[in-house]
CSV table of C-alpha atoms and ligand atoms in Angstrom, one decimal:
chain,number,residue,atom,x,y,z
Q,16,UNK,CA,0.1,-0.1,0.1
Q,17,UNK,CA,1.5,3.5,-1.2
Q,18,UNK,CA,2.3,5.9,1.4
Q,19,UNK,CA,2.3,9.6,2.2
Q,20,UNK,CA,4.3,11.3,4.9
Q,21,UNK,CA,3.3,14.9,5.6
Q,22,UNK,CA,5.2,17.4,8.4
Q,23,UNK,CA,3.2,20.2,9.3
Q,24,UNK,CA,2.8,22.9,12.4
Q,25,UNK,CA,-0.8,22.3,12.4
Q,26,UNK,CA,-3.0,19.2,11.6
Q,27,UNK,CA,-6.1,20.4,11.6
Q,28,UNK,CA,-9.2,17.4,11.2
Q,29,UNK,CA,-12.2,18.7,9.8
Q,30,UNK,CA,-13.0,20.9,6.5
Q,31,UNK,CA,-15.9,23.4,6.8
Q,32,UNK,CA,-15.5,26.9,7.5
Q,33,UNK,CA,-13.9,26.6,10.4
Q,34,UNK,CA,-11.1,25.0,9.8
Q,35,UNK,CA,-10.1,26.1,6.1
Q,36,UNK,CA,-10.5,29.3,8.3
Q,37,UNK,CA,-7.7,28.4,10.6
Q,38,UNK,CA,-5.3,26.7,7.7
Q,39,UNK,CA,-6.1,31.0,5.9
Q,40,UNK,CA,-5.1,32.4,9.1
Q,41,UNK,CA,-2.3,30.1,10.3
Q,42,UNK,CA,-0.6,29.9,6.9
Q,43,UNK,CA,-0.3,33.8,7.1
Q,44,UNK,CA,1.8,33.6,10.0
Q,45,UNK,CA,3.9,31.3,8.1
Q,46,UNK,CA,2.6,27.8,9.8
Q,47,UNK,CA,2.8,24.7,7.8
Q,48,UNK,CA,-1.0,23.6,7.8
Q,49,UNK,CA,-2.5,20.3,6.7
Q,50,UNK,CA,-6.5,19.6,6.7
Q,51,UNK,CA,-8.1,16.2,7.0
Q,52,UNK,CA,-11.5,15.7,5.6
Q,53,UNK,CA,-14.4,14.1,4.1
Q,54,UNK,CA,-15.8,16.9,2.3
Q,55,UNK,CA,-19.3,15.7,3.8
Q,56,UNK,CA,-21.5,18.8,3.9
Q,57,UNK,CA,-21.8,19.8,7.1
Q,58,UNK,CA,-23.5,23.0,9.1
Q,59,UNK,CA,-22.0,25.4,6.4
Q,60,UNK,CA,-22.9,24.1,4.1
Q,61,UNK,CA,-26.8,24.5,5.4
Q,62,UNK,CA,-26.1,27.8,6.8
Q,63,UNK,CA,-28.5,30.9,5.5
Q,64,UNK,CA,-25.9,33.4,4.7
Q,65,UNK,CA,-26.1,35.9,7.0
Q,66,UNK,CA,-23.2,37.7,8.1
Q,67,UNK,CA,-24.5,39.6,10.1
Q,68,UNK,CA,-24.4,40.2,13.4
Q,69,UNK,CA,-27.6,40.3,14.5
Q,70,UNK,CA,-29.4,42.9,16.7
Q,71,UNK,CA,-31.5,40.7,18.8
Q,72,UNK,CA,-28.2,39.2,19.5
Q,73,UNK,CA,-27.5,42.6,21.6
Q,74,UNK,CA,-29.2,41.7,24.4
Q,75,UNK,CA,-27.8,38.4,25.3
Q,76,UNK,CA,-24.5,39.6,24.3
Q,77,UNK,CA,-23.6,43.2,23.0
Q,78,UNK,CA,-19.8,42.6,22.8
Q,79,UNK,CA,-20.3,39.6,20.3
Q,80,UNK,CA,-22.7,42.1,18.2
Q,81,UNK,CA,-20.1,44.5,17.7
Q,82,UNK,CA,-17.1,42.0,17.7
Q,83,UNK,CA,-19.2,40.4,14.6
Q,84,UNK,CA,-19.9,43.7,13.0
Q,85,UNK,CA,-16.0,43.8,12.7
Q,86,UNK,CA,-15.5,40.7,11.2
Q,87,UNK,CA,-18.1,41.1,8.4
Q,88,UNK,CA,-15.5,43.8,7.3
Q,89,UNK,CA,-12.4,41.2,7.3
Q,90,UNK,CA,-14.5,38.5,5.0
Q,91,UNK,CA,-15.3,41.9,2.9
Q,92,UNK,CA,-11.4,42.5,3.2
Q,93,UNK,CA,-10.6,38.5,1.5
Q,94,UNK,CA,-13.3,38.4,-0.9
Q,95,UNK,CA,-14.9,42.0,-1.7
Q,96,UNK,CA,-16.6,42.1,-3.4
Q,97,UNK,CA,-17.1,38.8,-5.3
Q,98,UNK,CA,-19.2,36.7,-3.0
Q,99,UNK,CA,-20.4,39.2,0.4
Q,100,UNK,CA,-22.5,41.8,-0.6
Q,101,UNK,CA,-24.7,44.0,1.5
Q,102,UNK,CA,-28.5,42.8,1.1
Q,103,UNK,CA,-31.7,45.2,1.9
Q,104,UNK,CA,-33.6,43.5,4.6
Q,105,UNK,CA,-37.6,44.3,5.3
Q,106,UNK,CA,-38.9,43.6,8.3
Q,107,UNK,CA,-43.1,43.9,8.0
Q,108,UNK,CA,-44.6,45.2,11.3
Q,109,UNK,CA,-47.2,42.6,12.6
Q,110,UNK,CA,-48.8,41.2,15.1
Q,111,UNK,CA,-46.5,39.0,14.8
Q,112,UNK,CA,-43.3,41.1,16.2
Q,113,UNK,CA,-42.2,40.1,19.7
Q,114,UNK,CA,-41.4,43.5,20.4
Q,115,UNK,CA,-42.8,46.8,20.1
Q,116,UNK,CA,-41.9,48.9,17.0
Q,117,UNK,CA,-41.2,51.8,19.3
Q,118,UNK,CA,-38.6,49.3,20.8
Q,119,UNK,CA,-37.3,47.8,17.4
Q,120,UNK,CA,-36.4,51.4,16.4
Q,121,UNK,CA,-34.5,51.9,19.8
Q,122,UNK,CA,-32.4,48.5,19.1
Q,123,UNK,CA,-32.3,49.3,15.6
Q,124,UNK,CA,-30.9,53.2,16.3
Q,125,UNK,CA,-28.7,51.6,19.1
Q,126,UNK,CA,-27.4,48.8,16.7
Q,127,UNK,CA,-26.5,51.4,14.1
Q,128,UNK,CA,-24.4,53.1,16.9
Q,129,UNK,CA,-22.8,50.4,18.2
Q,130,UNK,CA,-21.8,48.8,14.9
Q,131,UNK,CA,-20.2,51.2,13.4
Q,132,UNK,CA,-17.7,49.5,11.0
Q,133,UNK,CA,-21.0,47.2,9.6
Q,134,UNK,CA,-22.4,50.7,9.0
Q,135,UNK,CA,-19.8,52.3,6.7
Q,136,UNK,CA,-19.7,49.8,4.6
Q,137,UNK,CA,-23.2,49.5,3.9
Q,138,UNK,CA,-25.8,52.0,1.8
Q,139,UNK,CA,-26.8,53.2,5.1
Q,140,UNK,CA,-28.4,52.5,8.2
Q,141,UNK,CA,-32.1,51.1,9.3
Q,142,UNK,CA,-35.6,52.8,7.9
Q,143,UNK,CA,-39.0,53.0,8.2
Q,144,UNK,CA,-41.1,52.5,5.1
Q,145,UNK,CA,-44.5,53.9,4.8
Q,146,UNK,CA,-47.3,50.7,3.7
Q,147,UNK,CA,-48.0,52.6,0.4
Q,148,UNK,CA,-44.0,51.7,-0.4
Q,149,UNK,CA,-44.0,48.6,1.1
Q,150,UNK,CA,-46.9,47.6,-1.2
Q,151,UNK,CA,-45.1,49.2,-4.5
Q,152,UNK,CA,-41.6,47.5,-3.3
Q,153,UNK,CA,-43.0,44.1,-2.8
Q,154,UNK,CA,-46.4,44.0,-4.9
Q,155,UNK,CA,-46.4,40.2,-4.0
Q,156,UNK,CA,-47.6,40.5,-0.3
Q,157,UNK,CA,-50.4,40.7,0.8
Q,158,UNK,CA,-52.2,44.5,0.4
Q,159,UNK,CA,-53.4,45.7,3.7
Q,160,UNK,CA,-51.7,42.8,5.9
Q,161,UNK,CA,-48.5,45.3,6.9
Q,162,UNK,CA,-48.3,48.5,8.4
Q,163,UNK,CA,-45.1,49.8,6.2
Q,164,UNK,CA,-41.8,47.8,7.4
Q,165,UNK,CA,-38.3,48.5,8.8
Q,166,UNK,CA,-35.2,48.1,6.6
Q,167,UNK,CA,-31.7,47.6,7.1
Q,168,UNK,CA,-29.0,46.4,5.1
Q,169,UNK,CA,-27.0,43.6,6.2
Q,170,UNK,CA,-24.1,41.3,4.5
Q,171,UNK,CA,-24.7,38.3,2.8
Q,172,UNK,CA,-22.7,35.7,1.3
Q,173,UNK,CA,-23.6,32.2,-0.2
Q,174,UNK,CA,-21.7,29.9,2.6
Q,175,UNK,CA,-21.5,27.3,-0.4
Q,176,UNK,CA,-19.6,29.7,-2.8
Q,177,UNK,CA,-17.8,31.0,0.6
Q,178,UNK,CA,-16.7,27.7,1.2
Q,179,UNK,CA,-15.7,27.1,-2.2
Q,180,UNK,CA,-13.6,30.6,-2.5
Q,181,UNK,CA,-12.0,29.9,0.7
Q,182,UNK,CA,-10.2,26.3,-0.1
Q,183,UNK,CA,-9.5,27.9,-3.2
Q,184,UNK,CA,-7.4,30.8,-1.2
Q,185,UNK,CA,-6.0,28.3,0.8
Q,186,UNK,CA,-4.3,26.0,-1.8
Q,187,UNK,CA,-2.9,28.9,-3.2
Q,188,UNK,CA,-0.9,29.3,0.4
Q,189,UNK,CA,0.6,25.8,0.0
Q,190,UNK,CA,-2.1,24.1,2.7
Q,191,UNK,CA,-1.8,20.5,2.2
Q,192,UNK,CA,-5.9,19.1,1.9
Q,193,UNK,CA,-6.3,15.4,2.0
Q,194,UNK,CA,-9.5,13.9,1.8
Q,195,UNK,CA,-9.6,10.9,4.7
Q,196,UNK,CA,-11.6,7.9,4.7
Q,197,UNK,CA,-10.9,7.4,8.4
Q,198,UNK,CA,-8.3,7.6,11.3
Q,199,UNK,CA,-6.2,4.6,11.9
Q,200,UNK,CA,-4.0,5.5,14.7
Q,201,UNK,CA,-1.9,8.0,16.7
Q,202,UNK,CA,0.8,8.3,18.7
Q,203,UNK,CA,0.9,9.9,22.2
Q,204,UNK,CA,4.2,11.0,24.0
Q,205,UNK,CA,4.7,12.8,27.5
Q,206,UNK,CA,1.1,13.4,27.5
Q,207,UNK,CA,1.1,14.9,24.1
Q,208,UNK,CA,0.1,13.4,20.4
Q,209,UNK,CA,2.9,13.4,17.8
Q,210,UNK,CA,1.7,11.4,14.7
Q,211,UNK,CA,-1.8,10.8,13.5
Q,212,UNK,CA,-2.1,7.7,10.7
Q,213,UNK,CA,-5.0,8.1,8.3
Q,214,UNK,CA,-6.3,6.7,5.5
Q,215,UNK,CA,-7.0,8.7,2.0
Q,216,UNK,CA,-10.0,8.1,-0.1
Q,217,UNK,CA,-7.8,5.9,-2.8
Q,218,UNK,CA,-6.6,3.7,0.0
Q,219,UNK,CA,-3.2,5.6,0.6
Q,220,UNK,CA,-1.7,5.4,4.3
Q,221,UNK,CA,-1.2,9.1,5.6
Q,222,UNK,CA,1.5,9.6,8.1
Q,223,UNK,CA,1.8,13.0,10.1
Q,224,UNK,CA,4.3,13.8,12.0
Q,225,UNK,CA,6.7,16.6,13.6
Q,226,UNK,CA,3.4,18.8,14.4
Q,227,UNK,CA,3.3,21.7,17.5
Q,228,UNK,CA,-1.0,21.4,17.6
Q,229,UNK,CA,-3.9,18.9,16.3
Q,230,UNK,CA,-7.4,20.3,16.2
Q,231,UNK,CA,-10.7,19.1,16.0
Q,232,UNK,CA,-12.7,21.7,13.9
Q,233,UNK,CA,-15.2,19.0,12.1
Q,234,UNK,CA,-18.4,20.9,13.7
Q,235,UNK,CA,-21.6,18.5,14.0
Q,236,UNK,CA,-18.9,15.4,14.0
Q,237,UNK,CA,-15.9,16.7,16.6
Q,238,UNK,CA,-17.7,14.2,19.0
Q,239,UNK,CA,-17.2,11.1,16.6
Q,240,UNK,CA,-13.4,12.7,16.7
Q,241,UNK,CA,-13.7,12.7,20.0
Q,242,UNK,CA,-14.1,8.8,20.3
Q,243,UNK,CA,-11.2,8.2,18.3
Q,244,UNK,CA,-9.2,9.9,21.1
Q,245,UNK,CA,-11.0,8.3,23.7
Q,246,UNK,CA,-12.9,11.7,24.6
Q,247,UNK,CA,-16.1,12.2,25.6
Q,248,UNK,CA,-17.6,15.3,26.6
Q,249,UNK,CA,-21.3,16.8,26.7
Q,250,UNK,CA,-22.2,18.6,23.4
Q,251,UNK,CA,-26.2,19.2,21.8
Q,252,UNK,CA,-26.4,19.2,18.4
Q,253,UNK,CA,-29.5,22.0,17.3
Q,254,UNK,CA,-31.1,20.4,14.2
Q,255,UNK,CA,-32.1,23.8,11.9
Q,256,UNK,CA,-33.4,23.2,8.5
Q,257,UNK,CA,-34.3,25.1,5.2
Q,258,UNK,CA,-37.2,25.1,3.3
Q,259,UNK,CA,-37.3,26.2,-0.2
Q,260,UNK,CA,-41.0,27.4,-2.3
Q,261,UNK,CA,-40.2,28.0,-5.7
Q,262,UNK,CA,-41.1,31.5,-8.0
Q,263,UNK,CA,-40.1,35.0,-8.0
Q,264,UNK,CA,-41.8,36.5,-5.2
Q,265,UNK,CA,-39.4,39.0,-3.7
Q,266,UNK,CA,-37.3,41.6,-4.0
Q,267,UNK,CA,-35.3,42.1,-0.5
Q,268,UNK,CA,-35.3,40.1,2.0
Q,269,UNK,CA,-37.9,39.5,4.4
Q,270,UNK,CA,-37.6,38.8,8.2
Q,271,UNK,CA,-40.6,38.2,9.4
Q,272,UNK,CA,-42.0,36.2,12.9
Q,273,UNK,CA,-44.1,33.5,13.0
Q,274,UNK,CA,-47.1,33.4,15.8
Q,275,UNK,CA,-44.2,31.8,18.3
Q,276,UNK,CA,-42.3,35.3,17.7
Q,277,UNK,CA,-39.7,33.4,16.4
Q,278,UNK,CA,-38.2,34.7,13.1
Q,279,UNK,CA,-38.0,33.7,9.9
Q,280,UNK,CA,-35.7,34.8,7.0
Q,281,UNK,CA,-36.9,34.6,3.2
Q,282,UNK,CA,-34.6,35.4,1.0
Q,283,UNK,CA,-35.0,35.4,-2.4
Q,284,UNK,CA,-33.1,33.6,-5.2
Q,285,UNK,CA,-32.7,32.3,-8.6
Q,286,UNK,CA,-36.2,31.0,-9.2
Q,287,UNK,CA,-36.8,30.5,-5.3
Q,288,UNK,CA,-37.5,31.4,-2.2
Q,289,UNK,CA,-35.2,30.1,0.5
Q,290,UNK,CA,-37.1,30.1,4.0
Q,291,UNK,CA,-35.7,28.7,7.4
Q,292,UNK,CA,-34.5,28.4,10.3
Q,293,UNK,CA,-36.4,26.0,11.6
Q,294,UNK,CA,-35.9,25.5,15.4
Q,295,UNK,CA,-35.2,22.5,16.6
Q,296,UNK,CA,-36.5,20.2,13.8
Q,297,UNK,CA,-36.4,19.0,10.5
Q,298,UNK,CA,-39.8,20.1,10.1
Q,299,UNK,CA,-40.1,22.2,7.7
Q,300,UNK,CA,-44.7,23.3,7.4
Q,301,UNK,CA,-44.7,25.8,9.7
Q,302,UNK,CA,-42.3,27.7,7.6
Q,303,UNK,CA,-45.3,27.4,5.0
Q,304,UNK,CA,-47.8,29.1,6.9
Q,305,UNK,CA,-45.7,32.2,7.8
Q,306,UNK,CA,-45.0,32.2,4.3
Q,307,UNK,CA,-48.2,31.2,3.2
Q,308,UNK,CA,-49.8,34.0,5.2
Q,309,UNK,CA,-47.6,37.0,3.9
Q,310,UNK,CA,-47.8,36.6,0.6
Q,311,UNK,CA,-51.4,37.7,-2.4
Q,312,UNK,CA,-52.5,34.4,-4.0
Q,313,UNK,CA,-52.3,30.6,-3.5
Q,314,UNK,CA,-48.4,29.4,-2.5
Q,315,UNK,CA,-46.9,26.3,-4.1
Q,316,UNK,CA,-45.7,23.9,-2.0
Q,317,UNK,CA,-42.8,23.5,0.0
Q,318,UNK,CA,-39.6,21.6,-0.1
Q,319,UNK,CA,-36.9,20.4,1.8
Q,320,UNK,CA,-33.6,22.8,0.8
Q,321,UNK,CA,-31.0,21.6,3.2
Q,322,UNK,CA,-30.6,21.2,6.9
Q,323,UNK,CA,-27.1,20.7,9.5
Q,324,UNK,CA,-26.9,20.7,13.0
Q,325,UNK,CA,-25.7,23.4,15.3
Q,326,UNK,CA,-23.2,22.4,17.8
Q,327,UNK,CA,-24.5,24.0,21.4
Q,328,UNK,CA,-21.8,22.7,24.4
Q,329,UNK,CA,-23.2,24.8,27.4
Q,330,UNK,CA,-26.4,24.8,29.3
Q,331,UNK,CA,-26.5,29.1,28.6
Q,332,UNK,CA,-26.8,29.3,24.7
Q,333,UNK,CA,-23.8,31.4,23.3
Q,334,UNK,CA,-22.7,31.7,19.7
Q,335,UNK,CA,-19.5,32.3,20.1
Q,336,UNK,CA,-16.3,30.4,19.3
Q,337,UNK,CA,-15.7,27.8,21.5
Q,338,UNK,CA,-12.1,25.9,21.6
Q,339,UNK,CA,-11.7,23.6,23.8
Q,340,UNK,CA,-8.2,21.8,25.4
Q,341,UNK,CA,-7.7,18.4,26.0
Q,342,UNK,CA,-5.3,18.3,28.6
Q,343,UNK,CA,-7.9,16.9,30.9
Q,344,UNK,CA,-8.2,14.4,28.4
Q,345,UNK,CA,-4.2,13.6,28.3
Q,346,UNK,CA,-3.3,15.5,25.5
Q,347,UNK,CA,-2.1,18.3,25.9
Q,348,UNK,CA,-1.1,19.8,22.1
Q,349,UNK,CA,-5.1,18.5,20.8
Q,350,UNK,CA,-7.9,20.9,20.9
Q,351,UNK,CA,-11.5,21.4,19.4
Q,352,UNK,CA,-12.7,24.3,17.7
Q,353,UNK,CA,-16.3,25.8,16.9
Q,354,UNK,CA,-17.2,28.8,15.6
Q,355,UNK,CA,-20.2,29.7,16.7
Q,356,UNK,CA,-21.2,30.9,14.0
Q,357,UNK,CA,-19.8,31.5,10.3
Q,358,UNK,CA,-19.2,35.0,9.9
Q,359,UNK,CA,-17.2,34.3,13.0
Q,360,UNK,CA,-14.6,31.5,11.9
Q,361,UNK,CA,-11.7,33.5,11.3
Q,362,UNK,CA,-12.3,35.2,15.1
Q,363,UNK,CA,-12.3,31.3,16.7
Q,364,UNK,CA,-9.2,30.8,14.4
Q,365,UNK,CA,-6.8,33.6,16.2
Q,366,UNK,CA,-8.5,33.0,19.6
Q,367,UNK,CA,-7.3,29.2,18.7
Q,368,UNK,CA,-3.7,30.3,17.7
Q,369,UNK,CA,-3.4,32.8,20.3
Q,370,UNK,CA,-4.3,29.7,23.3
Q,371,UNK,CA,-1.8,27.8,21.6
Q,372,UNK,CA,0.6,30.2,21.7
Q,373,UNK,CA,0.0,31.0,25.7
Q,374,UNK,CA,-0.5,27.2,26.1
Q,375,UNK,CA,3.3,27.2,25.3
Q,376,UNK,CA,3.0,25.2,22.0
Q,377,UNK,CA,5.3,28.1,19.9
Q,378,UNK,CA,8.7,28.5,19.3
Q,379,UNK,CA,9.9,31.8,18.4
Q,380,UNK,CA,7.0,33.2,19.0
Q,381,UNK,CA,5.4,31.6,16.1
Q,382,UNK,CA,2.2,31.3,17.0
Q,383,UNK,CA,0.0,35.2,17.1
Q,384,UNK,CA,-0.8,37.2,20.3
Q,385,UNK,CA,-4.0,38.2,20.8
Q,386,UNK,CA,-6.4,38.4,23.0
Q,387,UNK,CA,-8.2,35.5,23.6
Q,388,UNK,CA,-11.9,36.5,23.1
Q,389,UNK,CA,-13.5,32.7,22.8
Q,390,UNK,CA,-15.1,30.9,25.9
Q,391,UNK,CA,-13.4,27.9,27.0
Q,392,UNK,CA,-14.9,24.5,26.4
Q,393,UNK,CA,-13.3,22.9,29.4
Q,394,UNK,CA,-14.3,25.4,32.2
Q,395,UNK,CA,-18.4,25.7,31.5
Q,396,UNK,CA,-18.9,27.1,35.1
Q,397,UNK,CA,-16.7,29.8,34.2
Q,398,UNK,CA,-18.2,30.3,30.7
Q,399,UNK,CA,-21.4,30.0,31.6
Q,400,UNK,CA,-20.8,33.0,34.2
Q,401,UNK,CA,-19.4,35.4,32.1
Q,402,UNK,CA,-21.9,34.6,29.5
Q,403,UNK,CA,-24.2,35.6,32.4
Q,404,UNK,CA,-22.6,38.6,33.3
Q,405,UNK,CA,-22.8,39.9,29.5
Q,406,UNK,CA,-25.8,39.4,29.6
Q,407,UNK,CA,-26.8,41.6,31.8
Q,408,UNK,CA,-24.3,44.1,30.9
Q,409,UNK,CA,-25.6,43.9,27.4
Q,410,UNK,CA,-29.2,44.1,29.3
Q,411,UNK,CA,-28.7,47.0,31.2
Q,412,UNK,CA,-26.6,48.9,28.2
Q,413,UNK,CA,-29.3,48.6,25.9
Q,414,UNK,CA,-32.7,49.7,28.7
Q,415,UNK,CA,-30.2,52.4,29.2
Q,416,UNK,CA,-30.5,53.7,25.5
Q,417,UNK,CA,-33.9,52.4,25.7
Q,418,UNK,CA,-35.3,55.0,28.2
Q,419,UNK,CA,-32.8,57.9,26.4
Q,420,UNK,CA,-34.6,56.9,22.9
Q,421,UNK,CA,-37.9,57.3,24.9
Q,422,UNK,CA,-37.1,60.5,26.6
Q,423,UNK,CA,-36.1,62.4,23.7
Q,424,UNK,CA,-38.8,60.9,21.6
Q,425,UNK,CA,-41.0,62.3,24.6
Q,426,UNK,CA,-39.5,65.2,25.7
D,518,FAD,C1,-30.1,26.2,9.6
D,518,FAD,C2,-28.6,26.5,9.9
D,518,FAD,C3,-28.1,28.0,9.7
D,518,FAD,C4,-27.5,29.2,9.8
D,518,FAD,N1,-27.1,30.0,9.5
D,518,FAD,C5,-26.3,31.0,9.8
D,518,FAD,C6,-26.0,32.0,9.1
D,518,FAD,O1,-26.9,32.4,8.2
D,518,FAD,N2,-24.7,32.3,9.7
D,518,FAD,C7,-23.3,31.9,10.2
D,518,FAD,O2,-23.0,33.0,10.4
D,518,FAD,N3,-24.3,31.0,10.5
D,518,FAD,C8,-25.0,30.4,10.5
D,518,FAD,N4,-25.2,29.2,10.5
D,518,FAD,C9,-23.9,28.3,11.9
D,518,FAD,C10,-22.6,27.4,10.6
D,518,FAD,O3,-23.2,27.0,9.9
D,518,FAD,C11,-21.6,27.3,11.9
D,518,FAD,O4,-21.5,27.6,12.9
D,518,FAD,C12,-21.0,26.9,10.9
D,518,FAD,O5,-20.9,26.6,9.9
D,518,FAD,C13,-19.7,25.8,11.4
D,518,FAD,O6,-18.9,25.4,10.5
D,518,FAD,P1,-17.8,24.0,10.9
D,518,FAD,O7,-16.5,24.3,9.7
D,518,FAD,O8,-17.4,24.5,12.5
D,518,FAD,O9,-18.8,23.0,11.0
D,518,FAD,P2,-18.6,22.0,9.2
D,518,FAD,O10,-19.2,22.9,8.4
D,518,FAD,O11,-20.5,21.2,9.5
D,518,FAD,O12,-18.0,21.5,9.0
D,518,FAD,C14,-17.5,20.1,9.5
D,518,FAD,C15,-16.3,19.3,8.3
D,518,FAD,O13,-15.8,18.2,9.0
D,518,FAD,C16,-15.5,17.4,7.8
D,518,FAD,N5,-15.7,16.0,9.0
D,518,FAD,C17,-17.1,15.6,9.4
D,518,FAD,N6,-16.4,14.1,9.7
D,518,FAD,C18,-14.4,14.2,9.6
D,518,FAD,C19,-14.5,13.5,9.9
D,518,FAD,N7,-14.2,11.8,10.8
D,518,FAD,N8,-12.7,13.6,9.5
D,518,FAD,C20,-12.7,15.0,9.0
D,518,FAD,N9,-13.2,15.3,8.8
D,518,FAD,C21,-14.5,15.3,9.2
D,518,FAD,C22,-16.7,17.2,7.3
D,518,FAD,O14,-16.7,17.3,5.7
D,518,FAD,C23,-17.3,18.7,7.5
D,518,FAD,O15,-17.4,19.6,6.5
D,518,FAD,C24,-25.4,28.0,10.9
D,518,FAD,C25,-26.2,26.9,11.3
D,518,FAD,C26,-27.2,25.8,10.4
D,518,FAD,C27,-27.6,24.6,11.2
């Protein structure tokens, strides 16, 4: 059987957006990387394609929203203007809004103010449009159904295109990519993984050694990789599905709400509308009622488009990048990495390398120094406390803003 020997500084298991972003960031720091991937459609393929910080998340974690706005700019810097594009989204005003219009307006003003880097690259901040303008611009929306809309610009990307571009980019940076079948074996010396043996799709044996760190960035398959290394940790996988309805209905993206007050995003693609996500199930039928309720006339059947798992490692909901260090499991140079959101994959990569440096895996400062922003998956109690604290801080910041907003509105 043919054998391939690879020497690398960083071994990355997985080939989704987090693996590719880590390879990109590491290669920019002149680290040699090898990606061991399976090319299975993962969470990135299933993503909606929002690169937005999400104003509704300000209540949970304002710091993260601000950072996400900055991250949008980074993606634009790499791929602008090919694939990261501003798109106008409308939030039609109706009974199902989870908050009053006044609260939404205060939220969006606060959002625009706090996410200046995002705003500087978009055509403008949020604005309100009247019922007549909404009905003129979106002639397929049910007449008289909405009392105008709130409008805002956000960056979007086609996740599959993003993956392709990232693959191409890291390929040009001399990152080695191996399509593997299985990880067969590994060797440990002094609490450190120092060799990994895998088979590739052609049946060749691939031996990798002389690396500093191994990173498990296999998204929803992170636990499968843990199993290979005899690690078991709690992790929750939440499914989210996207549906499609054929036809051309919308000129802008629409963010609307079901009777359960959960948001639904409708994005017009070529010949169909993509609608999602479902929350915690792959049942797409509730999406149909939300869409049909909004649209004039009879809407054709809904069909399944794609689905994927979101990783939820904590009891407290977080969309932050998460890094696990597996020292506790006997592997000092083994990490697992999840970006939380596709848009945060570059940030997650920065933080992983910063953590590796902090943990002493650098030789002559090989790994970049960076403020560690992520939560360490190993110390979930501390992480939960931190998230609770950020939530309280964000809540007070927004409440204060809303109060000021009300006072200036009603002098
Ligand atoms: C429905 C839905 C909508 C979403 N929408 C958005 C959005 O609009 N914006 C946003 O920012 N985020 C969004 N997210 C979250 C985002 O998709 C994920 O956070 C992100 O894509 C995770 O990337 P990843 O590389 O960690 O995982 P993945 O993309 O799942 O990649 C993991 C990779 O690991 C590889 N793999 C699997 N097993 C093995 C193995 N044994 N060995 C080697 N490799 C293996 C697979 O080939 C796979 O491609 C959404 C998620 C879902 C589910």
